[in-house]
Amino acid sequence: MIKLPSPAFKGTPKDIQLSSYVEPLSDKPRPPMMVPPGLKNIAPSAKITCSDKNATADTLGKIVDGDKEASEQSIIYLRKGTQWVQMDFGSPQEIFAVVIWHAHNSAKVYHDIIVQVADDQDFLQNVKTVFNNDQDNTSGLGVGTDREFFETHEGKLIDTKGVTARYIRFYSKGSTESALNEYTEIEVYGRPAK
């Protein structure tokens, strides 16, 4: 069971320009996702790097510290443009679910959310895309077929269907509120690959 932070806002603001492929904001709790028993959040033990060279190891550590609240000290900021956060699990893992909280302090939609897995840190070997909502390919990783979504206290739950990989990368390219890339927490539910 995913432990959720407190909701920080209610309803959708009227002044956001949205495309037709944004999921409507739901007022109902998300249905549970079925995964095999015995999975754990493997993100806290991963080695974390990112494309923004200004982000320190201490800063990146906040992405897996368990603090998902919508407060300013919970959020890290990465530079403008397409940026990524990468996790190295040290060995191949079967990954069944990912939950991402960018920043849910207000109703906003993040752009070019792409999640990829690979066997190597340079993302050249056995690269698989498990989520991509970059519908116009502005980040250059292929046209996405997933929908954009509002950030909420529930985070974005992605079914990764037991994909096996050692590395996982999370891309984003700003939001309807800011050109900066914000991250609060990432959880990755998996187990060592057999």
Short mmCIF file of C-alpha atoms in Angstrom, two decimals:
data_model
loop_
_atom_site.label_atom_id
_atom_site.label_comp_id
_atom_site.label_asym_id
_atom_site.label_seq_id
_atom_site.Cartn_x
_atom_site.Cartn_y
_atom_site.Cartn_z
CA MET A 1 0.00 0.00 0.00
CA ILE A 2 1.44 3.37 -1.04
CA LYS A 3 1.53 5.90 1.80
CA LEU A 4 0.17 9.20 0.49
CA PRO A 5 0.98 12.73 1.65
CA SER A 6 -1.74 15.24 2.53
CA PRO A 7 -3.63 16.88 -0.36
CA ALA A 8 -2.42 20.45 -0.92
CA PHE A 9 -5.20 21.83 -3.12
CA LYS A 10 -8.77 21.14 -4.25
CA GLY A 11 -10.23 21.55 -7.72
CA THR A 12 -8.73 22.68 -11.00
CA PRO A 13 -7.63 26.28 -11.54
CA LYS A 14 -9.43 27.96 -14.43
CA ASP A 15 -6.47 29.86 -15.90
CA ILE A 16 -4.24 26.97 -17.07
CA GLN A 17 -3.98 26.49 -20.83
CA LEU A 18 -4.46 22.75 -21.34
CA SER A 19 -4.14 20.56 -24.38
CA SER A 20 -6.81 18.02 -25.30
CA TYR A 21 -4.66 15.13 -24.09
CA VAL A 22 -4.59 16.10 -20.41
CA GLU A 23 -6.44 13.62 -18.19
CA PRO A 24 -9.34 15.31 -16.35
CA LEU A 25 -8.65 15.85 -12.65
CA SER A 26 -10.51 13.15 -10.70
CA ASP A 27 -12.03 13.74 -7.28
CA LYS A 28 -12.09 10.00 -6.52
CA PRO A 29 -9.21 8.00 -5.02
CA ARG A 30 -7.13 6.07 -7.53
CA PRO A 31 -8.02 2.36 -7.75
CA PRO A 32 -5.34 0.07 -6.28
CA MET A 33 -2.87 -1.53 -8.68
CA MET A 34 -2.34 -5.27 -8.38
CA VAL A 35 1.31 -6.31 -8.02
CA PRO A 36 2.98 -9.50 -6.76
CA PRO A 37 3.32 -9.78 -2.96
CA GLY A 38 6.65 -9.04 -1.29
CA LEU A 39 7.75 -6.09 -3.43
CA LYS A 40 9.55 -3.23 -1.75
CA ASN A 41 10.46 0.33 -2.63
CA ILE A 42 13.98 -0.16 -4.04
CA ALA A 43 14.56 3.55 -4.79
CA PRO A 44 16.15 4.52 -1.41
CA SER A 45 19.08 2.13 -1.95
CA ALA A 46 19.72 3.22 -5.56
CA LYS A 47 22.59 5.47 -6.65
CA ILE A 48 20.99 8.65 -7.99
CA THR A 49 22.43 10.93 -10.68
CA CYS A 50 20.87 13.55 -12.93
CA SER A 51 21.43 15.65 -16.04
CA ASP A 52 21.60 18.92 -14.07
CA LYS A 53 25.23 19.07 -12.93
CA ASN A 54 24.34 21.72 -10.30
CA ALA A 55 22.31 19.17 -8.30
CA THR A 56 24.36 17.79 -5.40
CA ALA A 57 24.15 14.26 -4.01
CA ASP A 58 22.47 15.68 -0.88
CA THR A 59 19.86 17.44 -3.02
CA LEU A 60 19.15 14.30 -5.08
CA GLY A 61 18.87 12.27 -1.87
CA LYS A 62 15.69 14.21 -1.05
CA ILE A 63 13.96 12.37 -3.94
CA VAL A 64 14.06 9.12 -1.94
CA ASP A 65 13.93 10.37 1.68
CA GLY A 66 10.26 9.47 2.22
CA ASP A 67 9.14 13.12 2.51
CA LYS A 68 6.32 13.55 -0.02
CA GLU A 69 4.60 16.54 1.54
CA ALA A 70 3.80 19.61 -0.58
CA SER A 71 6.13 21.90 1.37
CA GLU A 72 8.92 24.01 -0.13
CA GLN A 73 11.69 22.07 1.70
CA SER A 74 10.43 18.76 0.23
CA ILE A 75 10.89 19.85 -3.41
CA ILE A 76 14.14 19.90 -5.41
CA TYR A 77 14.56 22.06 -8.51
CA LEU A 78 16.42 21.14 -11.68
CA ARG A 79 17.27 23.55 -14.52
CA LYS A 80 15.01 24.43 -17.46
CA GLY A 81 14.69 22.26 -20.56
CA THR A 82 14.46 18.49 -20.70
CA GLN A 83 16.20 17.10 -17.61
CA TRP A 84 16.42 13.61 -16.13
CA VAL A 85 16.93 11.86 -12.82
CA GLN A 86 18.50 8.39 -13.00
CA MET A 87 18.62 5.49 -10.55
CA ASP A 88 21.17 2.65 -10.59
CA PHE A 89 19.95 -0.36 -8.59
CA GLY A 90 23.36 -2.06 -8.76
CA SER A 91 21.94 -5.22 -10.35
CA PRO A 92 18.97 -6.12 -12.59
CA GLN A 93 15.58 -5.72 -10.86
CA GLU A 94 12.05 -6.73 -11.83
CA ILE A 95 10.17 -3.43 -11.65
CA PHE A 96 6.39 -3.58 -11.32
CA ALA A 97 5.36 -0.03 -10.39
CA VAL A 98 6.73 3.48 -10.18
CA VAL A 99 5.19 6.45 -8.35
CA ILE A 100 6.42 9.98 -9.09
CA TRP A 101 5.61 13.13 -7.15
CA HIS A 102 6.94 16.18 -9.01
CA ALA A 103 5.47 19.05 -6.97
CA HIS A 104 1.84 18.84 -5.89
CA ASN A 105 1.64 22.15 -4.01
CA SER A 106 -0.76 23.51 -6.65
CA ALA A 107 -2.68 22.17 -9.64
CA LYS A 108 -0.21 21.95 -12.49
CA VAL A 109 0.60 19.69 -15.41
CA TYR A 110 4.21 18.65 -16.08
CA HIS A 111 5.41 18.26 -19.66
CA ASP A 112 7.33 15.50 -21.45
CA ILE A 113 7.14 12.95 -18.63
CA ILE A 114 9.11 9.99 -19.97
CA VAL A 115 10.23 6.96 -17.96
CA GLN A 116 12.79 4.62 -19.52
CA VAL A 117 14.73 1.59 -18.27
CA ALA A 118 18.03 0.21 -19.58
CA ASP A 119 20.86 -2.22 -18.87
CA ASP A 120 23.59 0.47 -18.93
CA GLN A 121 24.07 3.92 -17.44
CA ASP A 122 24.31 5.62 -20.85
CA PHE A 123 20.92 4.25 -21.93
CA LEU A 124 22.19 2.54 -25.08
CA GLN A 125 21.53 -1.15 -24.26
CA ASN A 126 18.06 -2.72 -24.06
CA VAL A 127 16.30 0.65 -23.59
CA LYS A 128 12.56 0.35 -23.00
CA THR A 129 10.11 3.22 -22.59
CA VAL A 130 7.50 2.43 -19.92
CA PHE A 131 5.74 5.83 -19.98
CA ASN A 132 5.84 8.75 -22.44
CA ASN A 133 3.39 11.66 -22.67
CA ASP A 134 5.56 13.82 -24.97
CA GLN A 135 2.92 13.89 -27.72
CA ASP A 136 4.87 16.23 -30.02
CA ASN A 137 8.35 14.71 -29.44
CA THR A 138 9.84 18.02 -28.22
CA SER A 139 12.26 16.06 -25.98
CA GLY A 140 13.40 13.91 -28.92
CA LEU A 141 12.77 10.50 -27.35
CA GLY A 142 9.87 9.51 -29.58
CA VAL A 143 6.21 10.47 -29.80
CA GLY A 144 4.39 9.50 -26.60
CA THR A 145 0.94 7.95 -26.47
CA ASP A 146 0.33 8.44 -22.72
CA ARG A 147 -1.69 11.44 -21.51
CA GLU A 148 -0.52 14.46 -19.56
CA PHE A 149 -1.88 14.61 -15.99
CA PHE A 150 -2.39 16.93 -13.04
CA GLU A 151 0.05 16.51 -10.18
CA THR A 152 -1.84 15.52 -7.02
CA HIS A 153 -0.94 14.16 -3.59
CA GLU A 154 -1.45 10.66 -5.04
CA GLY A 155 1.57 11.03 -7.33
CA LYS A 156 1.63 9.44 -10.79
CA LEU A 157 1.40 5.65 -10.57
CA ILE A 158 2.90 3.89 -13.60
CA ASP A 159 2.44 0.15 -14.19
CA THR A 160 5.82 -1.07 -15.46
CA LYS A 161 4.60 -4.68 -15.80
CA GLY A 162 7.60 -6.41 -14.24
CA VAL A 163 10.15 -5.02 -16.71
CA THR A 164 13.72 -6.10 -15.87
CA ALA A 165 16.41 -3.41 -15.74
CA ARG A 166 19.33 -2.14 -13.66
CA TYR A 167 18.81 1.54 -14.53
CA ILE A 168 15.72 3.75 -14.67
CA ARG A 169 15.49 7.34 -15.90
CA PHE A 170 12.76 9.93 -15.27
CA TYR A 171 12.54 12.82 -17.75
CA SER A 172 10.53 16.04 -17.51
CA LYS A 173 10.43 19.44 -19.19
CA GLY A 174 8.83 22.01 -16.91
CA SER A 175 5.15 22.49 -16.09
CA THR A 176 2.20 24.78 -16.74
CA GLU A 177 3.49 26.85 -13.80
CA SER A 178 7.28 26.95 -14.30
CA ALA A 179 10.03 26.13 -16.78
CA LEU A 180 11.99 24.51 -13.93
CA ASN A 181 11.81 20.76 -13.31
CA GLU A 182 10.57 19.92 -9.82
CA TYR A 183 10.76 16.60 -7.95
CA THR A 184 9.46 15.73 -4.49
CA GLU A 185 9.72 11.93 -4.30
CA ILE A 186 10.08 8.82 -6.50
CA GLU A 187 9.22 5.29 -5.40
CA VAL A 188 10.11 2.20 -7.42
CA TYR A 189 8.51 -1.13 -6.45
CA GLY A 190 10.46 -4.19 -7.48
CA ARG A 191 12.54 -7.21 -6.51
CA PRO A 192 15.86 -8.69 -7.63
CA ALA A 193 15.56 -10.32 -11.06
CA LYS A 194 15.86 -14.11 -11.08
#
